[in-house]
Each structure stands twice: as structure tokens, then as C-alpha cells.
CSV table of C-alpha atoms in Angstrom, one decimal:
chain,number,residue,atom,x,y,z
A,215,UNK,CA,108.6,75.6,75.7
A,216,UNK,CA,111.8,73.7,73.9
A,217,UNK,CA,114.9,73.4,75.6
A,218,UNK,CA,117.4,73.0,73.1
A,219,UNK,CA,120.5,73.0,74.8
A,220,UNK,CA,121.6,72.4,78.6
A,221,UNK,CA,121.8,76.7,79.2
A,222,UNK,CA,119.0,77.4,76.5
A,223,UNK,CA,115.0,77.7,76.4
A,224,UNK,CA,113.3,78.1,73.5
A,225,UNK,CA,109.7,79.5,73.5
A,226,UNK,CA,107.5,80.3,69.6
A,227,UNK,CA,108.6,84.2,70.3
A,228,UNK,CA,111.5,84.2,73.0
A,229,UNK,CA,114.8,82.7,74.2
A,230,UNK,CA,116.7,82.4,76.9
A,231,UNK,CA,120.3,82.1,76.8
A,232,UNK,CA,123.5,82.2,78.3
A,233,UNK,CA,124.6,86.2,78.5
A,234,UNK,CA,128.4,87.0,77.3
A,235,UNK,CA,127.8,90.2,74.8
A,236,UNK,CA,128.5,92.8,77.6
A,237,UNK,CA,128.9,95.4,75.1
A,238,UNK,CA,125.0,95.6,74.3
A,239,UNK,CA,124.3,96.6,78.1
A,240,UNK,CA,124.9,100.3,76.8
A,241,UNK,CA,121.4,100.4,75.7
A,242,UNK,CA,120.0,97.7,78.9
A,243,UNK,CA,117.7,100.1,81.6
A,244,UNK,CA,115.3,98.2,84.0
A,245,UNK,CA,114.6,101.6,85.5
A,246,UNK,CA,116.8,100.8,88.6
A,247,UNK,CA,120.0,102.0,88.9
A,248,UNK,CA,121.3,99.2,91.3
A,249,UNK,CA,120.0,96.6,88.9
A,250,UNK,CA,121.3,98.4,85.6
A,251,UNK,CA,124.9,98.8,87.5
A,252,UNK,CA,125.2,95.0,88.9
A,253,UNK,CA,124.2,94.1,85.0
A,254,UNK,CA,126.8,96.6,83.4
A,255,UNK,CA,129.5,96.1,86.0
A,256,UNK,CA,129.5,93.4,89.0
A,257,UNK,CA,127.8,90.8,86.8
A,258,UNK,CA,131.0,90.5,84.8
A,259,UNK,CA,133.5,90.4,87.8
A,260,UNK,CA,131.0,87.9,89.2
A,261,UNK,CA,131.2,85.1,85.8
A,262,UNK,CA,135.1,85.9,85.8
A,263,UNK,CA,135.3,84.3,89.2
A,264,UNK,CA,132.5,81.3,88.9
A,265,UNK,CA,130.4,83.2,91.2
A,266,UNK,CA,127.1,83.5,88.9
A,267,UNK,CA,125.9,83.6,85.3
A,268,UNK,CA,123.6,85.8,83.5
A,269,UNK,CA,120.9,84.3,80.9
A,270,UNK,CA,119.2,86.9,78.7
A,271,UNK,CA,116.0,87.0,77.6
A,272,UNK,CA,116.1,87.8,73.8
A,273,UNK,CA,113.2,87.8,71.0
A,274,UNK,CA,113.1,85.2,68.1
A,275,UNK,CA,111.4,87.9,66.0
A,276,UNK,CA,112.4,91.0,66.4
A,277,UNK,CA,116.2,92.2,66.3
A,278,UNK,CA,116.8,94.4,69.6
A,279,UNK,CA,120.1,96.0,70.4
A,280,UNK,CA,119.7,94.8,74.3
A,281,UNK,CA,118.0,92.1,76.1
A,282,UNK,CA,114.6,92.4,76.9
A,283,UNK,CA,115.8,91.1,80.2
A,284,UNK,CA,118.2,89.3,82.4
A,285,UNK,CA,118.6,87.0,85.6
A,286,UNK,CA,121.8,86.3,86.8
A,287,UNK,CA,121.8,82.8,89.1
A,288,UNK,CA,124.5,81.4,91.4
A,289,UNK,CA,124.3,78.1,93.2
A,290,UNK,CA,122.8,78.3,96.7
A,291,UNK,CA,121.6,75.9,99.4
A,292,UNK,CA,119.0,76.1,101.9
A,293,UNK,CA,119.5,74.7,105.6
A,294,UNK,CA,116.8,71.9,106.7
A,295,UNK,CA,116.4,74.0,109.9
A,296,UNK,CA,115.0,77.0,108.0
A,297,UNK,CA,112.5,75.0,106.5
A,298,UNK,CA,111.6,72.4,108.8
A,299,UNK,CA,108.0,73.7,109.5
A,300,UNK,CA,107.2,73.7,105.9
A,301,UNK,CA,104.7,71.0,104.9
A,302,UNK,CA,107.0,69.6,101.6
A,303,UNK,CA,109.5,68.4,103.9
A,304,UNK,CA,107.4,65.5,105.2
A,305,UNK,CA,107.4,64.3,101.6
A,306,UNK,CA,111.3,64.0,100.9
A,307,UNK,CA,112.8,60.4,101.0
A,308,UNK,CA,115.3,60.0,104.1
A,309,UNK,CA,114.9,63.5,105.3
A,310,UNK,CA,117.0,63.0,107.8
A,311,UNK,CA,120.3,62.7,105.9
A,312,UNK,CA,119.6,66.0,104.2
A,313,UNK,CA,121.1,68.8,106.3
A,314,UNK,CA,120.5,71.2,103.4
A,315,UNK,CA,118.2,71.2,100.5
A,316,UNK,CA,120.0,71.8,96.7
A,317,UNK,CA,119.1,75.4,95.5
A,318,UNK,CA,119.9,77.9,92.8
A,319,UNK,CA,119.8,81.7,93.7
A,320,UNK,CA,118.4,84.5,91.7
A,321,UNK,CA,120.9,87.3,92.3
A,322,UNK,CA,119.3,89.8,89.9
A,323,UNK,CA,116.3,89.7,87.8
A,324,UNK,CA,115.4,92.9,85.5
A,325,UNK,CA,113.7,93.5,82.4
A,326,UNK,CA,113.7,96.6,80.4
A,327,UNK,CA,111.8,99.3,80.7
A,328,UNK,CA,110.1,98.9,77.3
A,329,UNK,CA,109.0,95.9,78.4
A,330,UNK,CA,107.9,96.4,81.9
A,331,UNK,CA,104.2,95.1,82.9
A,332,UNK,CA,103.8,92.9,79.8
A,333,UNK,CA,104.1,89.6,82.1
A,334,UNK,CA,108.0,89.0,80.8
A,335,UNK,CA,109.3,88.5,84.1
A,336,UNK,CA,106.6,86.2,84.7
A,337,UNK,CA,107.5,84.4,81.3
A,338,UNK,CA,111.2,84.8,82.1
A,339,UNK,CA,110.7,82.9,85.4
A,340,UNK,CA,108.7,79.9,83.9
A,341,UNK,CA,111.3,79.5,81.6
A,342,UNK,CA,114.1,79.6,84.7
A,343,UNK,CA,111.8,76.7,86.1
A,344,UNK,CA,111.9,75.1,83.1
A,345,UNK,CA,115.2,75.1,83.2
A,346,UNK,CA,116.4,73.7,86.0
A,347,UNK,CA,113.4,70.8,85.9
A,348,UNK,CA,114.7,69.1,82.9
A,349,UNK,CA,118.4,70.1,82.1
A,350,UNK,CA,119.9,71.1,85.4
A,351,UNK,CA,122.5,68.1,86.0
A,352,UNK,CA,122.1,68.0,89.6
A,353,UNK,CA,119.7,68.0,92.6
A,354,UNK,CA,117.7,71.3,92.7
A,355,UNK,CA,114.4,71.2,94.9
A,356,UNK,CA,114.0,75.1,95.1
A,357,UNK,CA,114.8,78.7,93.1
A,358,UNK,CA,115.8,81.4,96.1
A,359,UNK,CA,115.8,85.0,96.2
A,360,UNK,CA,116.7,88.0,98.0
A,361,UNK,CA,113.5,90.3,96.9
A,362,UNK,CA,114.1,93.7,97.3
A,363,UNK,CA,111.2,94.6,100.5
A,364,UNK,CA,109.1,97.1,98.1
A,365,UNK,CA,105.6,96.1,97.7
A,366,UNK,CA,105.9,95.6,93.8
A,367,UNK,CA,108.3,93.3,94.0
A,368,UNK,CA,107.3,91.2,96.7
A,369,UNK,CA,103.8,90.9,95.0
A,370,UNK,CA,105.3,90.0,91.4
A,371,UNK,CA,107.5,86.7,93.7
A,372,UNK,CA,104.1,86.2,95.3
A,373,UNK,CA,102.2,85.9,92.0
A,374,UNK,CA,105.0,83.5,90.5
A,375,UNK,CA,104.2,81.4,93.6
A,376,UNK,CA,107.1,81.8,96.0
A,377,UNK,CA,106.8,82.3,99.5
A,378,UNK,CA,108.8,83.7,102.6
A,379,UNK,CA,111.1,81.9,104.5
A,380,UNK,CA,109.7,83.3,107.5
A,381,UNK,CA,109.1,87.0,109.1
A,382,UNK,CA,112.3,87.6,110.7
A,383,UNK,CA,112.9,89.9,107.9
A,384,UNK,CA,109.8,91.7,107.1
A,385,UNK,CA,112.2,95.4,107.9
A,386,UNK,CA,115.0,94.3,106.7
A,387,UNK,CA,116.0,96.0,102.9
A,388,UNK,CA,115.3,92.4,101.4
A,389,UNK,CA,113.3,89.2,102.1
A,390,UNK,CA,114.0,85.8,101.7
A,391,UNK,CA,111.9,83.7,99.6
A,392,UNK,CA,112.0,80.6,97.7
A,393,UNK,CA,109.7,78.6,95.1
A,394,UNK,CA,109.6,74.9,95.5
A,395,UNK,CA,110.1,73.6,91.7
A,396,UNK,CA,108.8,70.2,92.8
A,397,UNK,CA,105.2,72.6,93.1
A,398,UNK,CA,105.7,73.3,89.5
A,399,UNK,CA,105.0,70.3,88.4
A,400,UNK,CA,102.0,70.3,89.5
A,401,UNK,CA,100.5,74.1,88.7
């Protein structure tokens, strides 16, 4: 992968980029209707106030009226007390002055239906690592997320590699889970 830009990754086939051309979502389905409305309707409201940003996931080869995905991410942090019995902690520098660990969020992530089971979310989440490895311009030790608690979704996180934050919210609609990017450096 080729990051060519500080919001842009470049594979042979795909890129991702920076999402502003609202008017293509017409023709954007992920198959779920809470996804396809944030997309089409908060995800606008939500870059207006500096609350997220959306990156699509677009083809170098063919022309496609829609993405063939998109993520929307938000800045987040995650409390040293919510992590302290994980074993990466023992390995950061002067723990003790971090109260919280630098994060960014995945708010949404869908990829359209024509799409679906190809391994593009996995793709689309390599590149996200990518990302924020090598052009992120501050601290970011982990990638967060507020799965949706359906046994698809929590097995695609667990195949990318994240984990739970812990089992307080196992009935809860969503679970809390996080990937350590420092990991990726070594997979």
C-alpha cells in the first residue's frame, strides 16, 4: 500500500479517501438501514460540526457511481483504568503519566452490498491501520469501536484482530473493542 497524501491510501486496485460527494450516496446500500441512514444523513451533520470524517473506499479500475465502502472516524481516547489489566501496558514508557491512551474511533464502517464477503472490509481496515501508522500527525496507540453485538460482526472485529474491552457488555446492543496498532507492526 502507497500513502500518497496525509487522508489518502493507495493500493494497485483501490483507494481510500476523504468522502465529500454526498450526492453519490443515492445509489450507497450496505444492507442496513441504520448504517445506509447515518451515511446519507448524520454523517454530514456530523463533518459540519468537526465531529467525524468519512473516507471512502473507491476502485482505481473500475468507474462505480458509489463507494464500494465507507468508515467514518472521530477522535477518541481510552482511560488507563479500562485497560490496565491488558499485557501492552507494561510496555509503554512512563505509564504512569498517561491517564488515557490516544485513540481514533470507528463510528460506522459499511461496504456495499455488491461487495459484501469479498474481504473489503478486511482490506478497508488494513488500510485504516495504515493510515494512522505512518501519516496520522499525532499519538494514536489504538483504533476503537462500538460493534454492533450480532455474531457476524463481532466475528469480522475478531478476525481483524481486535479484542473486547472487557465483558461488562456482552447484552448490551454494542460492545466495545479496540485493536492495538502497535500489534500491527508486528502481524
Amino acid at each position: 500500500m502507497l500513502i500518497n497524501s496525509r487522508n489518502n491510501v493507495e493500493s494497485n486496485d483501490f483507494i481510500l479517501s476523504e468522502f465529500n460527494e454526498y450526492q453519490l450516496l443515492d445509489s450507497f446500500d450496505c444492507g442496513n438501514k441504520d448504517l445506509n441512514d447515518y451515511f446519507k444523513i448524520d454523517a454530514v451533520l456530523h463533518r459540519q460540526e468537526l465531529l467525524s470524517k468519512t473516507y471512502s473506499l473507491t476502485s482505481n479500475i473500475d468507474s462505480l457511481p458509489f463507494p464500494i465502502a465507507l468508515i467514518d472516524l472521530c477522535n477518541d481516547s481510552v482511560r488507563k483504568d479500562k485497560v490496565k489489566d491488558l499485557p501492552f501496558i507494561e510496555e509503554i514508557p512512563e505509564q504512569k503519566r498517561y491517564f488515557v491512551f490516544p485513540a481514533v474511533k470507528i463510528t460506522r464502517l459499511g461496504v456495499h452490498v455488491d461487495f459484501q464477503k469479498n474481504n473489503i472490509g478486511t482490506f478497508l481496515l488494513n488500510m485504516v491501520k495504515e493510515l494512522f501508522l505512518n501519516e496520522n500527525r499525532t499519538g494514536c496507540r489504538l483504533i476503537t469501536v462500538d460493534a454492533y453485538n450480532q455474531s457476524k460482526v463481532l466475528q469480522f472485529y475478531h478476525k481483524n484482530h481486535f479484542n473486547f474491552f472487557s465483558d461488562k457488555d456482552v447484552n448490551k446492543q454494542t460492545r466495545a473493542m479496540f485493536f492495538d496498532l502497535k500489534q500491527h507492526l508486528t502481524l
